[in-house]
Amino acid sequence: MLKHLSINNYALIEQLEIDFSEKLNIITGETGAGKSILLGALSLILGQRADSKELSNKNKKCIIEATFQLNEKKFQSFFSENDIDFESESILRREINRDGKSRAFVNDTPVKLSTLKELGSMLVDVHSQREHQSLLKPAFQLAVLDAYAQNSTMLNDYKNTYNEFKRLETKLTGLMELEKESNARFDYLKFQFNELEEVNPQPNEQEELEKTFDLMTNSENIKAALNNTNQIINNREGSVLEELKYLLQQVGEQSKHHEGIGGIYERLNSTIIELDDINRETELLNNEIEYDQGKIQITQERLDAIYRLQNKHQVNTTADLIATKESIEGELNEITSLEDQITNTSNAFEEVKIELEEKAQYLSESRNSAISSLEEEIYYHLTELKMGSSSLKINLEQLVDGTYNTNGKDSVSWLFSANPGHPYKPLNQIASGGELSRIMLAIKASTAKVIHLPTLIFDEIDTGVSGEVAKKVGNLMRGMSENHQLITITHLPQIASQGQQHLKVFKQIKEGMTYTRLKELNDEERVEEIAQMIGGEDTSDIAIQNARELMDS
């Protein structure tokens, strides 16, 4: 249950501390006093989105804390799964910075907003005026039936199977569409692969071929240059080598006369040795290099084949061509394996479909078995709310054969009859706003026993009711508060008089600024407040007496 709520710097609230009773808490106040602001602050604790516009003072951050008394048996697993220290009195905190960014904490442990929201849904059920309309929606009607039938575990199990069912269905559809497209593509890919396979390019082949082609196409010029080199160095009369040898002999004879000439002799000798080596190497190269028009043509054709494939596949190297070939081969293998994939996926899909049908059937049976009891429970509470002549009928039908959705294979419609003998019709065609309010309250009273939510919050659920009906609504809420904490915002004295605790919201102007304040009323103040709700600000003795009678009833 919610024990304490602390609000700092939120909307019109500067600072507020609220202690709640474990039973029926009543909140009253004039329209615009700020009752909805309290719920807005509490919604942040329950994981709703935050906005910097909600800050009262834009220069300070907003901090909202709520202290909940928790049952360890119910909540321990959630805290363990989310790595949060469990405390019997756990504190949920939300901080909103000036830039609108917020942080969430549970027992001082930072948590994701989704985690806070999940925990909040386990702690509090908020019902506002707008939710009357949700009663008209089949999704809400089915959720109520599942809650009453305690189908939570079964429904989650079904949804897991349904998700797998949809995954396999999508995969199978995609594979079959791919198979249709792949027939024509297979021939095209096979042609490309065969073309690459026929040329069969090798790593670095292009570079080697280009070098070879360059050498062979220039071989005549190269051989001419080498021949000329041989001739000049040694193969003609008066060659460089012959002249140098003659000079070496002349210098050698004179080296004994001057030590510097010996150095020249050595250098000439080294030059002769080097030139002799160059001469031999050029002769070898000249013998190795040959001009072969046939080989040139073969190399040219090979390069042309490689260039053509590179241009076709928009790549630059033989390594790229090899990678392209491997990619095409992989795609071909995938296409050829499609039949096996389709068979395997189809088999898995059929198995999951059988499992899904079984689980959907279990859900249907559980829902059907709960309908009669839920109808009786709601009728009992409607009788308490002076709607005993009306009745509610829950109609559960299965979807078209083979059709499933996230909640099973059932469609639900809640039908209403305002008077005996009148035909049952959908709620949106026959129920008034006041009737919807009471039906919703009857539903909350019926399901609260099985959902086990610690705290129920009603925001002006009394819309459209008054007089004796309002008194019955108050009595029902007081009865519900024996097993649940209720926090009720109301304008009706008949409901306000039933509270174990009464909080009044009002506005106060301080230094030219308007603030929302809250006060816990004592017995006399409660009488005064309820009397004003009956007769206006100028409370008469009769209004005071009526207020006391309401509180004593």
PDB file of N, CA and C in Angstrom, residues 405-487:
ATOM      1  N   ASN A 405      -4.920 -14.085 -32.518  1.00  0.00           N
ATOM      2  CA  ASN A 405      -4.305 -12.784 -32.258  1.00  0.00           C
ATOM      3  C   ASN A 405      -3.501 -12.872 -30.969  1.00  0.00           C
ATOM      4  N   THR A 406      -3.025 -11.747 -30.487  1.00  0.00           N
ATOM      5  CA  THR A 406      -2.126 -11.776 -29.324  1.00  0.00           C
ATOM      6  C   THR A 406      -2.810 -12.271 -28.060  1.00  0.00           C
ATOM      7  N   ASN A 407      -4.145 -12.321 -28.054  1.00  0.00           N
ATOM      8  CA  ASN A 407      -4.866 -12.734 -26.848  1.00  0.00           C
ATOM      9  C   ASN A 407      -5.571 -14.077 -26.996  1.00  0.00           C
ATOM     10  N   GLY A 408      -5.319 -14.770 -28.088  1.00  0.00           N
ATOM     11  CA  GLY A 408      -5.944 -16.073 -28.257  1.00  0.00           C
ATOM     12  C   GLY A 408      -6.762 -16.129 -29.526  1.00  0.00           C
ATOM     13  N   LYS A 409      -7.870 -16.864 -29.458  1.00  0.00           N
ATOM     14  CA  LYS A 409      -8.738 -16.995 -30.636  1.00  0.00           C
ATOM     15  C   LYS A 409     -10.168 -16.591 -30.306  1.00  0.00           C
ATOM     16  N   ASP A 410     -10.312 -15.733 -29.268  1.00  0.00           N
ATOM     17  CA  ASP A 410     -11.639 -15.331 -28.816  1.00  0.00           C
ATOM     18  C   ASP A 410     -11.910 -13.861 -29.095  1.00  0.00           C
ATOM     19  N   SER A 411     -13.165 -13.560 -29.371  1.00  0.00           N
ATOM     20  CA  SER A 411     -13.637 -12.176 -29.383  1.00  0.00           C
ATOM     21  C   SER A 411     -14.714 -12.065 -28.309  1.00  0.00           C
ATOM     22  N   VAL A 412     -14.748 -10.938 -27.626  1.00  0.00           N
ATOM     23  CA  VAL A 412     -15.676 -10.781 -26.515  1.00  0.00           C
ATOM     24  C   VAL A 412     -16.529  -9.545 -26.732  1.00  0.00           C
ATOM     25  N   SER A 413     -17.765  -9.609 -26.308  1.00  0.00           N
ATOM     26  CA  SER A 413     -18.641  -8.436 -26.310  1.00  0.00           C
ATOM     27  C   SER A 413     -19.476  -8.469 -25.035  1.00  0.00           C
ATOM     28  N   TRP A 414     -19.537  -7.323 -24.380  1.00  0.00           N
ATOM     29  CA  TRP A 414     -20.329  -7.204 -23.153  1.00  0.00           C
ATOM     30  C   TRP A 414     -21.658  -6.554 -23.522  1.00  0.00           C
ATOM     31  N   LEU A 415     -22.727  -7.237 -23.252  1.00  0.00           N
ATOM     32  CA  LEU A 415     -24.061  -6.765 -23.597  1.00  0.00           C
ATOM     33  C   LEU A 415     -24.795  -6.344 -22.330  1.00  0.00           C
ATOM     34  N   PHE A 416     -25.642  -5.326 -22.475  1.00  0.00           N
ATOM     35  CA  PHE A 416     -26.288  -4.728 -21.305  1.00  0.00           C
ATOM     36  C   PHE A 416     -27.791  -4.623 -21.539  1.00  0.00           C
ATOM     37  N   SER A 417     -28.526  -4.944 -20.491  1.00  0.00           N
ATOM     38  CA  SER A 417     -29.977  -4.746 -20.510  1.00  0.00           C
ATOM     39  C   SER A 417     -30.345  -3.925 -19.289  1.00  0.00           C
ATOM     40  N   ALA A 418     -30.985  -2.769 -19.506  1.00  0.00           N
ATOM     41  CA  ALA A 418     -31.297  -1.867 -18.390  1.00  0.00           C
ATOM     42  C   ALA A 418     -32.486  -2.360 -17.577  1.00  0.00           C
ATOM     43  N   ASN A 419     -33.363  -3.144 -18.199  1.00  0.00           N
ATOM     44  CA  ASN A 419     -34.577  -3.596 -17.502  1.00  0.00           C
ATOM     45  C   ASN A 419     -34.930  -5.014 -17.932  1.00  0.00           C
ATOM     46  N   PRO A 420     -35.575  -5.771 -17.031  1.00  0.00           N
ATOM     47  CA  PRO A 420     -35.985  -7.136 -17.373  1.00  0.00           C
ATOM     48  C   PRO A 420     -36.879  -7.129 -18.614  1.00  0.00           C
ATOM     49  N   GLY A 421     -36.667  -8.090 -19.481  1.00  0.00           N
ATOM     50  CA  GLY A 421     -37.464  -8.195 -20.690  1.00  0.00           C
ATOM     51  C   GLY A 421     -36.937  -7.400 -21.851  1.00  0.00           C
ATOM     52  N   HIS A 422     -36.014  -6.476 -21.572  1.00  0.00           N
ATOM     53  CA  HIS A 422     -35.427  -5.688 -22.658  1.00  0.00           C
ATOM     54  C   HIS A 422     -34.281  -6.478 -23.287  1.00  0.00           C
ATOM     55  N   PRO A 423     -34.091  -6.330 -24.578  1.00  0.00           N
ATOM     56  CA  PRO A 423     -33.020  -7.097 -25.237  1.00  0.00           C
ATOM     57  C   PRO A 423     -31.640  -6.612 -24.802  1.00  0.00           C
ATOM     58  N   TYR A 424     -30.694  -7.529 -24.837  1.00  0.00           N
ATOM     59  CA  TYR A 424     -29.299  -7.170 -24.548  1.00  0.00           C
ATOM     60  C   TYR A 424     -28.701  -6.473 -25.771  1.00  0.00           C
ATOM     61  N   LYS A 425     -28.027  -5.364 -25.494  1.00  0.00           N
ATOM     62  CA  LYS A 425     -27.363  -4.615 -26.562  1.00  0.00           C
ATOM     63  C   LYS A 425     -25.966  -4.209 -26.107  1.00  0.00           C
ATOM     64  N   PRO A 426     -25.075  -3.904 -27.068  1.00  0.00           N
ATOM     65  CA  PRO A 426     -23.731  -3.450 -26.672  1.00  0.00           C
ATOM     66  C   PRO A 426     -23.804  -2.238 -25.753  1.00  0.00           C
ATOM     67  N   LEU A 427     -22.863  -2.153 -24.836  1.00  0.00           N
ATOM     68  CA  LEU A 427     -22.868  -1.090 -23.830  1.00  0.00           C
ATOM     69  C   LEU A 427     -22.933   0.298 -24.449  1.00  0.00           C
ATOM     70  N   ASN A 428     -22.211   0.507 -25.537  1.00  0.00           N
ATOM     71  CA  ASN A 428     -22.155   1.853 -26.118  1.00  0.00           C
ATOM     72  C   ASN A 428     -23.470   2.274 -26.759  1.00  0.00           C
ATOM     73  N   GLN A 429     -24.401   1.324 -26.928  1.00  0.00           N
ATOM     74  CA  GLN A 429     -25.683   1.652 -27.542  1.00  0.00           C
ATOM     75  C   GLN A 429     -26.781   1.922 -26.526  1.00  0.00           C
ATOM     76  N   ILE A 430     -26.536   1.562 -25.266  1.00  0.00           N
ATOM     77  CA  ILE A 430     -27.645   1.598 -24.321  1.00  0.00           C
ATOM     78  C   ILE A 430     -27.305   2.198 -22.962  1.00  0.00           C
ATOM     79  N   ALA A 431     -26.057   2.054 -22.487  1.00  0.00           N
ATOM     80  CA  ALA A 431     -25.721   2.492 -21.126  1.00  0.00           C
ATOM     81  C   ALA A 431     -25.445   3.989 -21.096  1.00  0.00           C
ATOM     82  N   SER A 432     -25.990   4.669 -20.071  1.00  0.00           N
ATOM     83  CA  SER A 432     -25.733   6.095 -19.882  1.00  0.00           C
ATOM     84  C   SER A 432     -24.399   6.289 -19.172  1.00  0.00           C
ATOM     85  N   GLY A 433     -23.968   7.578 -19.064  1.00  0.00           N
ATOM     86  CA  GLY A 433     -22.706   7.862 -18.378  1.00  0.00           C
ATOM     87  C   GLY A 433     -22.728   7.414 -16.937  1.00  0.00           C
ATOM     88  N   GLY A 434     -23.844   7.673 -16.240  1.00  0.00           N
ATOM     89  CA  GLY A 434     -23.946   7.251 -14.841  1.00  0.00           C
ATOM     90  C   GLY A 434     -23.940   5.752 -14.699  1.00  0.00           C
ATOM     91  N   GLU A 435     -24.602   5.063 -15.637  1.00  0.00           N
ATOM     92  CA  GLU A 435     -24.610   3.605 -15.598  1.00  0.00           C
ATOM     93  C   GLU A 435     -23.218   3.053 -15.863  1.00  0.00           C
ATOM     94  N   LEU A 436     -22.503   3.663 -16.802  1.00  0.00           N
ATOM     95  CA  LEU A 436     -21.135   3.216 -17.073  1.00  0.00           C
ATOM     96  C   LEU A 436     -20.260   3.370 -15.842  1.00  0.00           C
ATOM     97  N   SER A 437     -20.430   4.467 -15.103  1.00  0.00           N
ATOM     98  CA  SER A 437     -19.646   4.685 -13.886  1.00  0.00           C
ATOM     99  C   SER A 437     -19.880   3.569 -12.891  1.00  0.00           C
ATOM    100  N   ARG A 438     -21.156   3.216 -12.705  1.00  0.00           N
ATOM    101  CA  ARG A 438     -21.471   2.172 -11.718  1.00  0.00           C
ATOM    102  C   ARG A 438     -21.045   0.785 -12.208  1.00  0.00           C
ATOM    103  N   ILE A 439     -21.201   0.548 -13.508  1.00  0.00           N
ATOM    104  CA  ILE A 439     -20.745  -0.741 -14.046  1.00  0.00           C
ATOM    105  C   ILE A 439     -19.242  -0.884 -13.857  1.00  0.00           C
ATOM    106  N   MET A 440     -18.508   0.198 -14.144  1.00  0.00           N
ATOM    107  CA  MET A 440     -17.052   0.149 -13.976  1.00  0.00           C
ATOM    108  C   MET A 440     -16.681  -0.096 -12.523  1.00  0.00           C
ATOM    109  N   LEU A 441     -17.384   0.564 -11.607  1.00  0.00           N
ATOM    110  CA  LEU A 441     -17.101   0.359 -10.183  1.00  0.00           C
ATOM    111  C   LEU A 441     -17.417  -1.081  -9.780  1.00  0.00           C
ATOM    112  N   ALA A 442     -18.506  -1.620 -10.308  1.00  0.00           N
ATOM    113  CA  ALA A 442     -18.854  -3.012 -10.017  1.00  0.00           C
ATOM    114  C   ALA A 442     -17.778  -3.958 -10.536  1.00  0.00           C
ATOM    115  N   ILE A 443     -17.238  -3.642 -11.708  1.00  0.00           N
ATOM    116  CA  ILE A 443     -16.159  -4.460 -12.272  1.00  0.00           C
ATOM    117  C   ILE A 443     -14.919  -4.380 -11.395  1.00  0.00           C
ATOM    118  N   LYS A 444     -14.561  -3.159 -10.971  1.00  0.00           N
ATOM    119  CA  LYS A 444     -13.391  -2.989 -10.108  1.00  0.00           C
ATOM    120  C   LYS A 444     -13.572  -3.769  -8.812  1.00  0.00           C
ATOM    121  N   ALA A 445     -14.777  -3.692  -8.247  1.00  0.00           N
ATOM    122  CA  ALA A 445     -15.042  -4.403  -6.993  1.00  0.00           C
ATOM    123  C   ALA A 445     -14.958  -5.910  -7.198  1.00  0.00           C
ATOM    124  N   SER A 446     -15.387  -6.376  -8.371  1.00  0.00           N
ATOM    125  CA  SER A 446     -15.382  -7.817  -8.651  1.00  0.00           C
ATOM    126  C   SER A 446     -13.975  -8.344  -8.892  1.00  0.00           C
ATOM    127  N   THR A 447     -13.180  -7.587  -9.634  1.00  0.00           N
ATOM    128  CA  THR A 447     -11.847  -8.072 -10.007  1.00  0.00           C
ATOM    129  C   THR A 447     -10.789  -7.786  -8.949  1.00  0.00           C
ATOM    130  N   ALA A 448     -11.042  -6.800  -8.080  1.00  0.00           N
ATOM    131  CA  ALA A 448     -10.041  -6.451  -7.062  1.00  0.00           C
ATOM    132  C   ALA A 448      -9.717  -7.638  -6.170  1.00  0.00           C
ATOM    133  N   LYS A 449     -10.698  -8.501  -5.977  1.00  0.00           N
ATOM    134  CA  LYS A 449     -10.492  -9.647  -5.092  1.00  0.00           C
ATOM    135  C   LYS A 449      -9.482 -10.642  -5.660  1.00  0.00           C
ATOM    136  N   VAL A 450      -9.409 -10.702  -6.983  1.00  0.00           N
ATOM    137  CA  VAL A 450      -8.526 -11.705  -7.591  1.00  0.00           C
ATOM    138  C   VAL A 450      -7.232 -11.103  -8.123  1.00  0.00           C
ATOM    139  N   ILE A 451      -7.226  -9.796  -8.452  1.00  0.00           N
ATOM    140  CA  ILE A 451      -6.012  -9.173  -8.968  1.00  0.00           C
ATOM    141  C   ILE A 451      -5.023  -8.885  -7.850  1.00  0.00           C
ATOM    142  N   HIS A 452      -5.531  -8.635  -6.657  1.00  0.00           N
ATOM    143  CA  HIS A 452      -4.694  -8.396  -5.474  1.00  0.00           C
ATOM    144  C   HIS A 452      -3.811  -7.157  -5.609  1.00  0.00           C
ATOM    145  N   LEU A 453      -4.317  -6.129  -6.247  1.00  0.00           N
ATOM    146  CA  LEU A 453      -3.565  -4.870  -6.280  1.00  0.00           C
ATOM    147  C   LEU A 453      -3.656  -4.204  -4.912  1.00  0.00           C
ATOM    148  N   PRO A 454      -2.516  -3.784  -4.353  1.00  0.00           N
ATOM    149  CA  PRO A 454      -2.545  -3.184  -3.015  1.00  0.00           C
ATOM    150  C   PRO A 454      -3.335  -1.888  -2.955  1.00  0.00           C
ATOM    151  N   THR A 455      -3.246  -1.058  -4.011  1.00  0.00           N
ATOM    152  CA  THR A 455      -3.831   0.283  -3.969  1.00  0.00           C
ATOM    153  C   THR A 455      -4.684   0.537  -5.205  1.00  0.00           C
ATOM    154  N   LEU A 456      -5.916   1.011  -4.965  1.00  0.00           N
ATOM    155  CA  LEU A 456      -6.823   1.394  -6.041  1.00  0.00           C
ATOM    156  C   LEU A 456      -7.089   2.887  -5.929  1.00  0.00           C
ATOM    157  N   ILE A 457      -6.943   3.603  -7.041  1.00  0.00           N
ATOM    158  CA  ILE A 457      -7.181   5.046  -7.056  1.00  0.00           C
ATOM    159  C   ILE A 457      -8.341   5.340  -7.995  1.00  0.00           C
ATOM    160  N   PHE A 458      -9.345   6.057  -7.464  1.00  0.00           N
ATOM    161  CA  PHE A 458     -10.510   6.438  -8.256  1.00  0.00           C
ATOM    162  C   PHE A 458     -10.544   7.953  -8.387  1.00  0.00           C
ATOM    163  N   ASP A 459     -10.463   8.423  -9.635  1.00  0.00           N
ATOM    164  CA  ASP A 459     -10.502   9.858  -9.900  1.00  0.00           C
ATOM    165  C   ASP A 459     -11.883  10.229 -10.430  1.00  0.00           C
ATOM    166  N   GLU A 460     -12.748  10.659  -9.501  1.00  0.00           N
ATOM    167  CA  GLU A 460     -14.099  11.098  -9.842  1.00  0.00           C
ATOM    168  C   GLU A 460     -14.847  10.037 -10.648  1.00  0.00           C
ATOM    169  N   ILE A 461     -14.787   8.794 -10.140  1.00  0.00           N
ATOM    170  CA  ILE A 461     -15.530   7.709 -10.780  1.00  0.00           C
ATOM    171  C   ILE A 461     -17.026   7.877 -10.562  1.00  0.00           C
ATOM    172  N   ASP A 462     -17.402   8.820  -9.683  1.00  0.00           N
ATOM    173  CA  ASP A 462     -18.802   9.047  -9.337  1.00  0.00           C
ATOM    174  C   ASP A 462     -19.535   9.907 -10.364  1.00  0.00           C
ATOM    175  N   THR A 463     -18.918  10.168 -11.509  1.00  0.00           N
ATOM    176  CA  THR A 463     -19.546  11.002 -12.539  1.00  0.00           C
ATOM    177  C   THR A 463     -20.919  10.444 -12.926  1.00  0.00           C
ATOM    178  N   GLY A 464     -21.922  11.317 -12.911  1.00  0.00           N
ATOM    179  CA  GLY A 464     -23.252  10.923 -13.368  1.00  0.00           C
ATOM    180  C   GLY A 464     -24.116  10.277 -12.315  1.00  0.00           C
ATOM    181  N   VAL A 465     -23.663  10.217 -11.064  1.00  0.00           N
ATOM    182  CA  VAL A 465     -24.477   9.632  -9.996  1.00  0.00           C
ATOM    183  C   VAL A 465     -24.704  10.679  -8.912  1.00  0.00           C
ATOM    184  N   SER A 466     -25.755  10.484  -8.143  1.00  0.00           N
ATOM    185  CA  SER A 466     -26.074  11.414  -7.054  1.00  0.00           C
ATOM    186  C   SER A 466     -27.051  10.745  -6.100  1.00  0.00           C
ATOM    187  N   GLY A 467     -27.396  11.467  -5.038  1.00  0.00           N
ATOM    188  CA  GLY A 467     -28.421  11.002  -4.120  1.00  0.00           C
ATOM    189  C   GLY A 467     -28.142   9.646  -3.509  1.00  0.00           C
ATOM    190  N   GLU A 468     -29.169   8.803  -3.506  1.00  0.00           N
ATOM    191  CA  GLU A 468     -29.071   7.489  -2.882  1.00  0.00           C
ATOM    192  C   GLU A 468     -28.043   6.604  -3.595  1.00  0.00           C
ATOM    193  N   VAL A 469     -27.941   6.766  -4.916  1.00  0.00           N
ATOM    194  CA  VAL A 469     -26.959   5.983  -5.673  1.00  0.00           C
ATOM    195  C   VAL A 469     -25.548   6.339  -5.230  1.00  0.00           C
ATOM    196  N   ALA A 470     -25.299   7.637  -5.037  1.00  0.00           N
ATOM    197  CA  ALA A 470     -23.980   8.076  -4.587  1.00  0.00           C
ATOM    198  C   ALA A 470     -23.652   7.474  -3.225  1.00  0.00           C
ATOM    199  N   LYS A 471     -24.666   7.395  -2.368  1.00  0.00           N
ATOM    200  CA  LYS A 471     -24.450   6.793  -1.045  1.00  0.00           C
ATOM    201  C   LYS A 471     -24.066   5.320  -1.187  1.00  0.00           C
ATOM    202  N   LYS A 472     -24.721   4.626  -2.108  1.00  0.00           N
ATOM    203  CA  LYS A 472     -24.401   3.216  -2.339  1.00  0.00           C
ATOM    204  C   LYS A 472     -22.976   3.058  -2.881  1.00  0.00           C
ATOM    205  N   VAL A 473     -22.584   3.997  -3.741  1.00  0.00           N
ATOM    206  CA  VAL A 473     -21.215   3.969  -4.263  1.00  0.00           C
ATOM    207  C   VAL A 473     -20.219   4.123  -3.125  1.00  0.00           C
ATOM    208  N   GLY A 474     -20.502   5.065  -2.229  1.00  0.00           N
ATOM    209  CA  GLY A 474     -19.628   5.270  -1.076  1.00  0.00           C
ATOM    210  C   GLY A 474     -19.550   4.039  -0.196  1.00  0.00           C
ATOM    211  N   ASN A 475     -20.703   3.401   0.033  1.00  0.00           N
ATOM    212  CA  ASN A 475     -20.721   2.188   0.857  1.00  0.00           C
ATOM    213  C   ASN A 475     -19.891   1.074   0.218  1.00  0.00           C
ATOM    214  N   LEU A 476     -20.012   0.949  -1.115  1.00  0.00           N
ATOM    215  CA  LEU A 476     -19.253  -0.090  -1.814  1.00  0.00           C
ATOM    216  C   LEU A 476     -17.753   0.173  -1.702  1.00  0.00           C
ATOM    217  N   MET A 477     -17.374   1.427  -1.860  1.00  0.00           N
ATOM    218  CA  MET A 477     -15.954   1.761  -1.738  1.00  0.00           C
ATOM    219  C   MET A 477     -15.445   1.471  -0.333  1.00  0.00           C
ATOM    220  N   ARG A 478     -16.245   1.794   0.655  1.00  0.00           N
ATOM    221  CA  ARG A 478     -15.824   1.520   2.034  1.00  0.00           C
ATOM    222  C   ARG A 478     -15.666   0.020   2.251  1.00  0.00           C
ATOM    223  N   GLY A 479     -16.577  -0.759   1.657  1.00  0.00           N
ATOM    224  CA  GLY A 479     -16.461  -2.205   1.769  1.00  0.00           C
ATOM    225  C   GLY A 479     -15.207  -2.726   1.078  1.00  0.00           C
ATOM    226  N   MET A 480     -14.899  -2.181  -0.101  1.00  0.00           N
ATOM    227  CA  MET A 480     -13.687  -2.582  -0.820  1.00  0.00           C
ATOM    228  C   MET A 480     -12.435  -2.250  -0.020  1.00  0.00           C
ATOM    229  N   SER A 481     -12.482  -1.172   0.755  1.00  0.00           N
ATOM    230  CA  SER A 481     -11.295  -0.729   1.491  1.00  0.00           C
ATOM    231  C   SER A 481     -10.952  -1.638   2.665  1.00  0.00           C
ATOM    232  N   GLU A 482     -11.834  -2.589   2.966  1.00  0.00           N
ATOM    233  CA  GLU A 482     -11.499  -3.555   4.011  1.00  0.00           C
ATOM    234  C   GLU A 482     -10.385  -4.495   3.548  1.00  0.00           C
ATOM    235  N   ASN A 483     -10.269  -4.665   2.234  1.00  0.00           N
ATOM    236  CA  ASN A 483      -9.241  -5.557   1.687  1.00  0.00           C
ATOM    237  C   ASN A 483      -8.209  -4.838   0.827  1.00  0.00           C
ATOM    238  N   HIS A 484      -8.470  -3.576   0.485  1.00  0.00           N
ATOM    239  CA  HIS A 484      -7.571  -2.816  -0.381  1.00  0.00           C
ATOM    240  C   HIS A 484      -7.504  -1.377   0.101  1.00  0.00           C
ATOM    241  N   GLN A 485      -6.358  -0.772  -0.144  1.00  0.00           N
ATOM    242  CA  GLN A 485      -6.256   0.665   0.090  1.00  0.00           C
ATOM    243  C   GLN A 485      -6.918   1.385  -1.081  1.00  0.00           C
ATOM    244  N   LEU A 486      -7.811   2.323  -0.775  1.00  0.00           N
ATOM    245  CA  LEU A 486      -8.470   3.118  -1.799  1.00  0.00           C
ATOM    246  C   LEU A 486      -8.127   4.590  -1.608  1.00  0.00           C
ATOM    247  N   ILE A 487      -7.829   5.259  -2.698  1.00  0.00           N
ATOM    248  CA  ILE A 487      -7.649   6.713  -2.703  1.00  0.00           C
ATOM    249  C   ILE A 487      -8.658   7.245  -3.703  1.00  0.00           C
TER     250      ILE A 487
END
